Coordinates of C-alpha atoms and ligand atoms in Angstrom, one line a residue:
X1 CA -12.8 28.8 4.5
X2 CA -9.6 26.8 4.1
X3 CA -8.2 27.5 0.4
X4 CA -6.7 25.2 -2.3
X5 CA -3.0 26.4 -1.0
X6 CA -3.9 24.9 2.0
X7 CA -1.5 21.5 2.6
X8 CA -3.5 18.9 1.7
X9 CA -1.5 16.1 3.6
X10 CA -4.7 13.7 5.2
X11 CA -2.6 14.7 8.7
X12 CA -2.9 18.3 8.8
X13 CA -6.7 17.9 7.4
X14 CA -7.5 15.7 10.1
X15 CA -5.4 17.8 12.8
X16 CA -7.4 20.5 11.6
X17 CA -10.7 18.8 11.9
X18 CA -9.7 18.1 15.5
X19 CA -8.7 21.6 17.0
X20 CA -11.7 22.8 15.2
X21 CA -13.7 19.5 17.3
X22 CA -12.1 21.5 20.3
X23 CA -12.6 24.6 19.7
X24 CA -16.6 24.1 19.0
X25 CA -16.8 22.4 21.8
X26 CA -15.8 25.6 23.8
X27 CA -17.5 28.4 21.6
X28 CA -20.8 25.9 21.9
X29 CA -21.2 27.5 25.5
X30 CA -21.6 30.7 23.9
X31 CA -23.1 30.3 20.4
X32 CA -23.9 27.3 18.1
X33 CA -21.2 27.7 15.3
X34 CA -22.0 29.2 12.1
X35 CA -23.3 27.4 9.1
X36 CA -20.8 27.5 6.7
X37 CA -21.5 29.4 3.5
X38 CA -22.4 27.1 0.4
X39 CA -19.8 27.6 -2.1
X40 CA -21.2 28.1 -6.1
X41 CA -18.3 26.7 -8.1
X42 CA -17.0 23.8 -8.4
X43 CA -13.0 24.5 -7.7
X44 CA -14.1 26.9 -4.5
X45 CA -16.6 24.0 -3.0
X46 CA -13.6 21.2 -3.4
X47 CA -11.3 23.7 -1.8
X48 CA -13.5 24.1 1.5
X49 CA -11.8 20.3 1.9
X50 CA -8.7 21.4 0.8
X51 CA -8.7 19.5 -2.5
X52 CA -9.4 20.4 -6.1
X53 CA -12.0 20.2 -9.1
X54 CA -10.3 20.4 -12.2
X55 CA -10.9 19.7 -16.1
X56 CA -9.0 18.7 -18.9
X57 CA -8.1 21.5 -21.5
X58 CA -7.8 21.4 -24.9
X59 CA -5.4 23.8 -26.5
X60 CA -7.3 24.0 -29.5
X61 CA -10.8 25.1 -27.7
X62 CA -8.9 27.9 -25.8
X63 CA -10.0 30.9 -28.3
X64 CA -13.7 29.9 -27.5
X65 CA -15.0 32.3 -24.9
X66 CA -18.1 30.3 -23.8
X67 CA -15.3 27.5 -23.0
X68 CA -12.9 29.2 -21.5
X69 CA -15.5 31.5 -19.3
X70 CA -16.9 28.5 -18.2
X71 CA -13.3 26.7 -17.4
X72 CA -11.6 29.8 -15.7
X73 CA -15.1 30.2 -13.7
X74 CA -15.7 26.4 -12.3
X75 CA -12.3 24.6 -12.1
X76 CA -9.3 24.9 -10.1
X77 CA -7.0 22.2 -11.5
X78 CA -6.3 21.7 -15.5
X79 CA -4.5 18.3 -17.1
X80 CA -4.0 19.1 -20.9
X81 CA -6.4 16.5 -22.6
X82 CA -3.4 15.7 -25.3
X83 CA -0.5 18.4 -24.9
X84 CA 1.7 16.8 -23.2
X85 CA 1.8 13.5 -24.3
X86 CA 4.8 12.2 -25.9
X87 CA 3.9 12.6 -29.6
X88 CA 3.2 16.4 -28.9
X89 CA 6.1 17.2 -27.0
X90 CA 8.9 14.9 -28.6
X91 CA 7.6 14.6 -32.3
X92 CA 11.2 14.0 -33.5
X93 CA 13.4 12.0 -31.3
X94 CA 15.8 14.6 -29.1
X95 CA 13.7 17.4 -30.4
X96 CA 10.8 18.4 -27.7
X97 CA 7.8 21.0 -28.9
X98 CA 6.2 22.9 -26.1
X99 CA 4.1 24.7 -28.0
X100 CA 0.6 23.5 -27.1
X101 CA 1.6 22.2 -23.8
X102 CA 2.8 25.4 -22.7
X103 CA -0.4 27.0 -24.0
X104 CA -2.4 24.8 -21.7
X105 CA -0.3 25.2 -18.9
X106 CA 0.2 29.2 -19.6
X107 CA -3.7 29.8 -19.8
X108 CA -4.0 27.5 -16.6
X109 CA -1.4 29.3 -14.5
X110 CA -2.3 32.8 -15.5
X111 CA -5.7 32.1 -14.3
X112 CA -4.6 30.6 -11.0
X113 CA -5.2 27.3 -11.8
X114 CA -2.9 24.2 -10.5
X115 CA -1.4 21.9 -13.7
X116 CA -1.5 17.8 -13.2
X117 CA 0.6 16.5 -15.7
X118 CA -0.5 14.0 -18.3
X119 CA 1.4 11.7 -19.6
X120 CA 5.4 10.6 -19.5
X121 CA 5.5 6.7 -20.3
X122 CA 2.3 5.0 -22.7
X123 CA 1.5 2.9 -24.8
X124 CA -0.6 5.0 -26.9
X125 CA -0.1 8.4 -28.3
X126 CA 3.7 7.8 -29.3
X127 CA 5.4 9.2 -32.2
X128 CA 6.4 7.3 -35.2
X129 CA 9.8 6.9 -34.0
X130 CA 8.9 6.0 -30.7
X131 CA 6.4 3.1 -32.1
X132 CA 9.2 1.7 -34.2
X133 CA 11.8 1.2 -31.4
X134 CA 12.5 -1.3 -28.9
X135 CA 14.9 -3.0 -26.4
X136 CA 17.4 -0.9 -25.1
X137 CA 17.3 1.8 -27.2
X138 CA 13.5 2.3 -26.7
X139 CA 14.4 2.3 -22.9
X140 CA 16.8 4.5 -23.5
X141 CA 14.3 7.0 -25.4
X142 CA 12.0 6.7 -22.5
X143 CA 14.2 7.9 -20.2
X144 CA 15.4 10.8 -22.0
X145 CA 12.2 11.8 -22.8
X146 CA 10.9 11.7 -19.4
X147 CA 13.9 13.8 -18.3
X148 CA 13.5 16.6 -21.6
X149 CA 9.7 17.2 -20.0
X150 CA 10.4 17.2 -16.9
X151 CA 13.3 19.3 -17.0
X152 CA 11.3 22.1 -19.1
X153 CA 8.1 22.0 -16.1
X154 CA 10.5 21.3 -13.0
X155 CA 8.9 22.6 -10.2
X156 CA 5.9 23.6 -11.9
X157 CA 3.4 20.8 -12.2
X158 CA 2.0 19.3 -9.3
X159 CA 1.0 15.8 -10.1
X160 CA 2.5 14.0 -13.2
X161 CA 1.0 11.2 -14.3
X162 CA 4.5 9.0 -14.7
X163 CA 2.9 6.1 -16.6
X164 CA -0.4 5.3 -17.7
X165 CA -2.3 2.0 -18.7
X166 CA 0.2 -0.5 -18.1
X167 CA -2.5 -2.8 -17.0
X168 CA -4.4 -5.6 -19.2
X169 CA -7.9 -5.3 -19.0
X170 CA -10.1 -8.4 -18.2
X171 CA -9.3 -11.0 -16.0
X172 CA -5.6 -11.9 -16.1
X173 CA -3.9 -9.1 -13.9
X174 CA -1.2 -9.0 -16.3
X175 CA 0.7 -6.1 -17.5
X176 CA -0.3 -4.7 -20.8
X177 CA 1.5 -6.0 -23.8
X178 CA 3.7 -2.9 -25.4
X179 CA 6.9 -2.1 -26.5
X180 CA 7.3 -0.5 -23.4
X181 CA 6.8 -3.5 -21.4
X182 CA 8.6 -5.8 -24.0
X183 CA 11.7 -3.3 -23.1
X184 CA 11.4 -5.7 -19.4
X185 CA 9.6 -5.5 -16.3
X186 CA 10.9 -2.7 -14.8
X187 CA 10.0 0.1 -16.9
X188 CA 7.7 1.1 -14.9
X189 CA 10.2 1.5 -11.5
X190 CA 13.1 2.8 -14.1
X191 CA 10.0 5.4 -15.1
X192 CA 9.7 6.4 -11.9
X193 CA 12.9 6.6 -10.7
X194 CA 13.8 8.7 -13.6
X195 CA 10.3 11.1 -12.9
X196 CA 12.0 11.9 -9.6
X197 CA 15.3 12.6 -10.0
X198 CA 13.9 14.3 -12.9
X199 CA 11.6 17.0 -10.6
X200 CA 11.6 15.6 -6.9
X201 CA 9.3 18.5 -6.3
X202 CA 6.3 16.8 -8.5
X203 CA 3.6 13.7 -6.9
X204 CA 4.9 11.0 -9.6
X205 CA 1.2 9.0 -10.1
X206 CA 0.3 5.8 -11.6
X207 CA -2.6 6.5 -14.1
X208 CA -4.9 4.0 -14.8
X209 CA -8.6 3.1 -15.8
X210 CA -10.9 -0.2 -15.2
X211 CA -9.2 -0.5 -11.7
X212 CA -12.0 1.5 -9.7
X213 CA -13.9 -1.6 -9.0
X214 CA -12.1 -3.2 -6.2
X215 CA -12.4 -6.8 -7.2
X216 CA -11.7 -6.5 -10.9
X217 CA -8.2 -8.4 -11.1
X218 CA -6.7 -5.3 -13.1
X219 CA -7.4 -3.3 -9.2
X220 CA -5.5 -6.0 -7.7
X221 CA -2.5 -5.9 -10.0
X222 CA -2.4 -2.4 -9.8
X223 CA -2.7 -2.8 -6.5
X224 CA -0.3 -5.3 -6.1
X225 CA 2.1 -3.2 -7.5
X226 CA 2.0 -0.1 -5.6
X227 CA 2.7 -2.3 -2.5
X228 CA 5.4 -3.6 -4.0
X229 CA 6.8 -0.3 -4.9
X230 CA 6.0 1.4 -1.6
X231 CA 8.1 -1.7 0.5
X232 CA 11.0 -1.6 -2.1
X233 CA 11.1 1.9 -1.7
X234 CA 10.1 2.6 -5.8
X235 CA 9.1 6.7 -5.3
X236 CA 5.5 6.5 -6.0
X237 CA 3.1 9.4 -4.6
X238 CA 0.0 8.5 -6.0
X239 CA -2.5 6.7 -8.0
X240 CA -4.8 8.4 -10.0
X241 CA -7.9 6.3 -11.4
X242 CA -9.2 7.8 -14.5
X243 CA -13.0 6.8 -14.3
X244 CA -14.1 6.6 -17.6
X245 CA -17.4 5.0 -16.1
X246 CA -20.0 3.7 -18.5
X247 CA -21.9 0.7 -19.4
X248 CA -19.4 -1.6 -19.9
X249 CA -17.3 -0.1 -16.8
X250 CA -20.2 1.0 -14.9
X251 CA -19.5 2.8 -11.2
X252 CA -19.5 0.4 -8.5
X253 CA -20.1 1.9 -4.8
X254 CA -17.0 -0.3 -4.1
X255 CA -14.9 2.3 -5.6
X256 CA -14.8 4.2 -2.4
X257 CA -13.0 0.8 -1.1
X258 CA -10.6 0.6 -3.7
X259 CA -9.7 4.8 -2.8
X260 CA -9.5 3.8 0.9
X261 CA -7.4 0.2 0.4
X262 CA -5.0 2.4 -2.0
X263 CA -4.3 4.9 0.2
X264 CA -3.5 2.5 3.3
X265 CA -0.5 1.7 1.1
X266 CA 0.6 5.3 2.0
X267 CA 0.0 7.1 -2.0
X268 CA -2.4 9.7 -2.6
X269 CA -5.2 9.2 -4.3
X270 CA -7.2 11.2 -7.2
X271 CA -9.8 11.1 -9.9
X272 CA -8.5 11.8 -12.9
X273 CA -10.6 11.6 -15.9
X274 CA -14.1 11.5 -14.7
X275 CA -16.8 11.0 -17.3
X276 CA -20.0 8.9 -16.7
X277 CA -22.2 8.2 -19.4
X278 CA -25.7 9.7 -19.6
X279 CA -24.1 12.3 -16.5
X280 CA -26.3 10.6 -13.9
X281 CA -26.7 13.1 -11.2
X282 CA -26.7 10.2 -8.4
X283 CA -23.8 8.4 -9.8
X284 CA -21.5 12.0 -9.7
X285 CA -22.8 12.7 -6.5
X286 CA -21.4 9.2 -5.3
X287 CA -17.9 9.7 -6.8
X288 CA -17.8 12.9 -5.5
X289 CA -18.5 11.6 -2.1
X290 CA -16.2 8.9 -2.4
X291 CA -13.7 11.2 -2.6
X292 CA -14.2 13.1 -0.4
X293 CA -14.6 10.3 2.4
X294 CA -11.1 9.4 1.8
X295 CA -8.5 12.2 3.0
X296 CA -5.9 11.2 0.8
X297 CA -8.1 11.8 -2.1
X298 CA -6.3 14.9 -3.6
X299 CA -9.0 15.9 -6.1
X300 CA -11.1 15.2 -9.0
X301 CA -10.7 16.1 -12.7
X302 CA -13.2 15.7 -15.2
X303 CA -12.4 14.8 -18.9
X304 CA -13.8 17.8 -20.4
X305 CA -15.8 20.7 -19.9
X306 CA -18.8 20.7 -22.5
X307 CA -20.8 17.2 -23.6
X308 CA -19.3 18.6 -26.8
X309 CA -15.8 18.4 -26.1
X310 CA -16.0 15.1 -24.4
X311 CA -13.6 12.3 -26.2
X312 CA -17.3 10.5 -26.0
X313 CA -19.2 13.5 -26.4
X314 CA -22.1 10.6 -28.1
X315 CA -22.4 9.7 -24.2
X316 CA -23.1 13.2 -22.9
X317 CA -20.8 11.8 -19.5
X318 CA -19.8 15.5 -18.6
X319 CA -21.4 18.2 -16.3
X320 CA -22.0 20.9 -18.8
X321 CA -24.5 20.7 -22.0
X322 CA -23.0 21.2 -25.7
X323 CA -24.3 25.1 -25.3
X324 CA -22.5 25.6 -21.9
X325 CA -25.7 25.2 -19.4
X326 CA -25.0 23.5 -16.2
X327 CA -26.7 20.1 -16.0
X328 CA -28.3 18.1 -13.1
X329 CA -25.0 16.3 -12.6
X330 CA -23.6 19.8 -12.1
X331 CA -25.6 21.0 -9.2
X332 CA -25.3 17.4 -7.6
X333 CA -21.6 17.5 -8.4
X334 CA -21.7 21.1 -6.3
X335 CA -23.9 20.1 -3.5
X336 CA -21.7 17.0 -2.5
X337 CA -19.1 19.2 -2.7
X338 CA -20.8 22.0 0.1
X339 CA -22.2 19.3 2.0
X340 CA -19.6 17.1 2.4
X341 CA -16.7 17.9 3.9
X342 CA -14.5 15.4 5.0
X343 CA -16.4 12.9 7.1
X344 CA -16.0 13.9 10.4
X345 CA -12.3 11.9 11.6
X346 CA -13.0 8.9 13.4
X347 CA -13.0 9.0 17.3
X348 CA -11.2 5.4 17.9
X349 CA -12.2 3.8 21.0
X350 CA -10.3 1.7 23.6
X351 CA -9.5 -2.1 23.0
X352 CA -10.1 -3.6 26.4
X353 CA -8.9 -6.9 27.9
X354 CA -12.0 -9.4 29.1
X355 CA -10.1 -11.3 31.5
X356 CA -7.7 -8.0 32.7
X357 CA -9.8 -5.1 32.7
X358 CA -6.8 -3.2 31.5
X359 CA -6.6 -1.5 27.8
X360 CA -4.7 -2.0 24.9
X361 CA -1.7 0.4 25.1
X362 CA 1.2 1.7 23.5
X363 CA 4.0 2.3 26.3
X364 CA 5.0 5.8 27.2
X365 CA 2.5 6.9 24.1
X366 CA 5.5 5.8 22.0
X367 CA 5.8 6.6 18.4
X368 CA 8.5 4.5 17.4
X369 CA 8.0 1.5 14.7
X370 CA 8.4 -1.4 16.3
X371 CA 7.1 -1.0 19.7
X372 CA 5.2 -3.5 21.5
X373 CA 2.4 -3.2 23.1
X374 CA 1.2 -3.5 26.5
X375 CA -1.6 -4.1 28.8
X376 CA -2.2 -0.7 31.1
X377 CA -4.6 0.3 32.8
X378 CA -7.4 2.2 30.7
X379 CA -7.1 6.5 31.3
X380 CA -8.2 7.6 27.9
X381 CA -5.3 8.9 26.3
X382 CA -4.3 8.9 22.5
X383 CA -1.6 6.1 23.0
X384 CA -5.2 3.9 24.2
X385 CA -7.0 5.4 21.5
X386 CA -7.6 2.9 18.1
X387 CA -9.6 3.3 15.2
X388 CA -11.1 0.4 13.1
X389 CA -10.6 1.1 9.2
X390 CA -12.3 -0.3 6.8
X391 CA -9.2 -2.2 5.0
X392 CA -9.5 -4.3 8.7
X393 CA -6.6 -2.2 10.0
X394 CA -6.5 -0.9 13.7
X395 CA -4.8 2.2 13.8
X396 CA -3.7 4.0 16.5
X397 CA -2.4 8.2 16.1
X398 CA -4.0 8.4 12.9
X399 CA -1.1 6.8 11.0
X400 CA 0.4 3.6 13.2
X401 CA -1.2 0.6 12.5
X402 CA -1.2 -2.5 15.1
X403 CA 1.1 -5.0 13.6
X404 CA 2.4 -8.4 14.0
X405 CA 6.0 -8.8 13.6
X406 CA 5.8 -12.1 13.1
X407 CA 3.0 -15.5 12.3
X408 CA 3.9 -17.8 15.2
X409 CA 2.9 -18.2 18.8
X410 CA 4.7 -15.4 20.6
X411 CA 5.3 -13.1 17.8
X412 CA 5.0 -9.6 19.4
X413 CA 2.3 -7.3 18.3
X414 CA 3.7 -3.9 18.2
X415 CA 3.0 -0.1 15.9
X416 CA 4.0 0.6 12.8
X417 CA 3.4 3.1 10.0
X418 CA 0.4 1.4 8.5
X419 CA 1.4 0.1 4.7
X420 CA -1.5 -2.2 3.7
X421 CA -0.2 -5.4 4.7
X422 CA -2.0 -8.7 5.8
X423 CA 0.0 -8.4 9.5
X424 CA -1.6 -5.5 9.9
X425 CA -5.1 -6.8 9.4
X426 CA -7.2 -7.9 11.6
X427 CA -10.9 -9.4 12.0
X428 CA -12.8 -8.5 15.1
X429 CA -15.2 -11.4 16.3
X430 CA -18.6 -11.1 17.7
X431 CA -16.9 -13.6 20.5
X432 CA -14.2 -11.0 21.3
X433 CA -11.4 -12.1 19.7
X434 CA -9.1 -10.1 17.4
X435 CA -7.4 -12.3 14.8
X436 CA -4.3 -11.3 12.8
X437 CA -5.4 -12.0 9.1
X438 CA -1.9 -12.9 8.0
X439 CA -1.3 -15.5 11.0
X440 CA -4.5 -16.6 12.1
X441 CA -3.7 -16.0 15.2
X442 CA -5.8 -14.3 18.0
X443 CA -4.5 -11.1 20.2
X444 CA -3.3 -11.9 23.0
X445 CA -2.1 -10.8 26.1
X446 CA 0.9 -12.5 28.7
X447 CA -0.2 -11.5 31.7
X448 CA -2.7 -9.7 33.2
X449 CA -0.7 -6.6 35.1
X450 CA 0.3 -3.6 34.0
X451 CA 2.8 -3.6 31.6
X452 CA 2.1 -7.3 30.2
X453 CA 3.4 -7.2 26.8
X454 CA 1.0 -8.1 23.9
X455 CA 1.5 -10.9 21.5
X456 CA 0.1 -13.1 18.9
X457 CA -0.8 -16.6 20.2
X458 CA -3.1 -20.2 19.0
X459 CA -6.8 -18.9 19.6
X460 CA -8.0 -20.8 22.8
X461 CA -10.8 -18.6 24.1
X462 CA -9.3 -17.7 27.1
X463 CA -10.5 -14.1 28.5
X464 CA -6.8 -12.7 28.0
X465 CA -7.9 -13.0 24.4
X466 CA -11.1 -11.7 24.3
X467 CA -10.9 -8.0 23.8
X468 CA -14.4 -5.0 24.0
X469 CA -13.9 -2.4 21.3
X470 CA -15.5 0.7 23.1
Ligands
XIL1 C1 -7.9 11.0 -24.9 C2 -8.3 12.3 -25.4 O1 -9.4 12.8 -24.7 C3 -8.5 12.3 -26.8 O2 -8.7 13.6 -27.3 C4 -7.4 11.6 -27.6 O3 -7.8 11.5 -29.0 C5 -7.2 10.3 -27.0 O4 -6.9 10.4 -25.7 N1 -7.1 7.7 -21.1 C6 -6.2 8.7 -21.0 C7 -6.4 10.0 -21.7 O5 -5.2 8.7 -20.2 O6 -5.1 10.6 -22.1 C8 -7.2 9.8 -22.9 O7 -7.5 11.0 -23.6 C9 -8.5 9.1 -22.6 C10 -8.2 7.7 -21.9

């Protein structure tokens, strides 16, 4: 059983997952493999796949022994619910109060728990002094609070949540209005900058809720702006998406979408606040296995332990009842969690040419960004080896996506570290054609020999641009 200090890089899971492929393959002469054993907690079943369960903690619930009991048994992972939020831990300006936080984070670590941290830069939840400033001085006080906290945890917390709810909701994609944002733009980038120099070994996350349904515009903006972070090179780790799901933000099975499409951008990936009102056992079980379909998905944390010390404890949304007894949504929560280990990692297949006979292939099984690609004859090996996605990239290695360097006729198609962008999308047609969704043009290959290099070029139906996925 792997354990939660296992790395939980998507590579070395899906590494893992291969020589393990291997290995059964050979020991299958001998003896069919094991069964593996079904796990009974929640933070042990999430570890078999490398990732966490965790809750939210509330200082104030931590003398209650049916609480904590249940807490220290189940989870893995602890946020504090409030804690660590600016008014707690900077009630005066320049004057930061750990009190509560480190009672959380104590109790947490003494029980061998992992601590994400919650939250640096917000709207909400700010001190009086902090509500009443602005402009540069209210930049200012960002700053040097995100540096006091960060400086007293460095090296301690795992995932901070950097800034959370910046997003309007509805249909605008704007940022939220706050004094925050009224301070310009680029408070979020400064925020992150700052998180980082602050404790470069913490994942700095985006925290967010309403942008789990992939085609709400508050995903896209969201979206929009972790791409534009990871090209400019803004340190971003990871996007955590609170789900607060309920009738007026019900679950969408698009969700798993949204988890994928964020992490092509190269961030992580977490659930950080999970509630679901009325605790339907199919809708948990669905989150649960949207996670855990995506390898970048670090974990899930659920926003309480008890109905009864749920924010929206009126919606029963959590996985234990008010007296401490697991519910339905419990034991579906667990059984995703023993059943599903990561979906077995995709195979890829060969991308061969109509006309040529010869395969898609990266020369000399290169690595390097900005290699083109060439026609060769088809053997099988990893360089020949591409996997579809479903955010329409075709990735070869695990991590190199087929890329366009350019829009026009003769644009090479080369690899490069896949990023989310539209020249490294593609559509595959029922008439063999593979067009590049930024360019519209189709693949295409110059020649029909060995070594013919592999460009973009006007779709004209000719066999060196009809391609058979295998
Ligand atoms: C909530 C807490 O659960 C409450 O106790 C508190 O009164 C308000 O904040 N999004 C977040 C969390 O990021 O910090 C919020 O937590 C719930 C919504």
């Amino acid at each position: 059983m792997r354990t939660n200090a296992m790395p939980r890089s998507g590579f070395r899971r899906r590494a893992l997952a291969g020589a393990l492929g291997v290995l059964t393959a050979a020991a299958a002469l001998v003896a069919p493999p094991p069964a593996a054993a079904a796990e009974s907690t929640l933070g042990a079943a999430a570890a078999q796949s490398g990732r966490y369960f965790g809750t939210a903690i509330a200082s104030g619930r931590l003398n209650d022994s049916v609480y904590t009991t249940i807490a220290n048994r189940e989870f893995n992972s602890v946020t504090a619910e409030n804690e660590m939020k600016i008014d707690a831990t900077e009630p005066q300006r320049g004057q930061f109060n750990f009190t509560a936080a480190d009672r959380v984070y104590n109790w947490a670590v003494q029980n061998g728990k992992e601590v994400r941290g919650h939250t640096l830069a917000w709207h909400s939840q700010q001190p009086d002094w902090m509500r009443n400033l602005s402009g540069g001085a209210l930049r200012q006080a960002m700053i040097d609070h995100i540096n006091g906290v960060m400086a007293h945890y460095r090296g301690k917390i795992v995932q901070w949540d950097v800034v959370n709810e910046a997003f309007e909701d509805g249909n605008s994609g704007a940022r939220r209005d706050s004094n925050l944002q009224r301070t310009g733009n680029d408070w979020i980038e400064v925020a992150f900058r700052t998180a980082r120099a602050a404790d470069p070994a913490a994942k700095l996350c985006y925290n967010d809720y309403n942008v789990e349904n992939w085609n709400w515009a508050k995903t896209q903006a969201m979206y929009a702006m972790v791409r534009d972070f990871k090209q400019r090179g803004v340190p971003i780790d990871c996007v955590g998406f609170q789900s607060h799901f309920n009738s007026g933000s019900p679950y969408n099975s698009n969700f798993r979408t949204t988890l994928q499409n964020f992490a092509a951008l190269g961030v992580d990936v977490a659930i950080t606040e999970l509630d679901i009102q009325g605790a339907s056992p199919t809708t948990y079980a669905n989150v649960t296995n949207d996670c855990l379909a995506v390898e970048r998905c670090l974990g899930i944390t659920v926003w309480g332990v008890r109905d009864s010390d749920s924010w929206r404890s009126e919606q029963t949304p959590l996985l234990f009842d008010g007296n401490g007894n697991k519910k339905a949504a419990y034991t579906s929560v667990l059984n995703a969690l023993n059943g599903g280990t990561s979906e077995p990692p995709p195979e890829g297949g060969t991308i061969q040419g109509a006309g040529s006979g010869r395969c898609l292939d990266v020369p000399n099984a290169s690595t390097s960004d900005g290699t083109q690609l060439q026609l060769w004859d088809c053997h099988g090996g990893t360089n020949q080896q591409w996997e579809p996605t479903d955010a329409g990239e075709l990735r070869v290695y695990g991590n190199k996506c087929l890329d366009a360097a350019g829009t026009g006729n003769g644009a090479s198609v080369q690899i490069y570290s896949c990023w989310g962008g539209d020249n490294q999308k593609w559509r595959v047609n029922s008439d063999g054609t593979i067009v590049g969704v930024q360019s519209g043009l189709c693949l295409d290959a110059a020649g029909s020999a060995n070594g013919s290099p592999i460009q973009l070029y006007s779709c004209w139906n000719g066999s060196n641009q009809r391609w058979t996925l295998t």
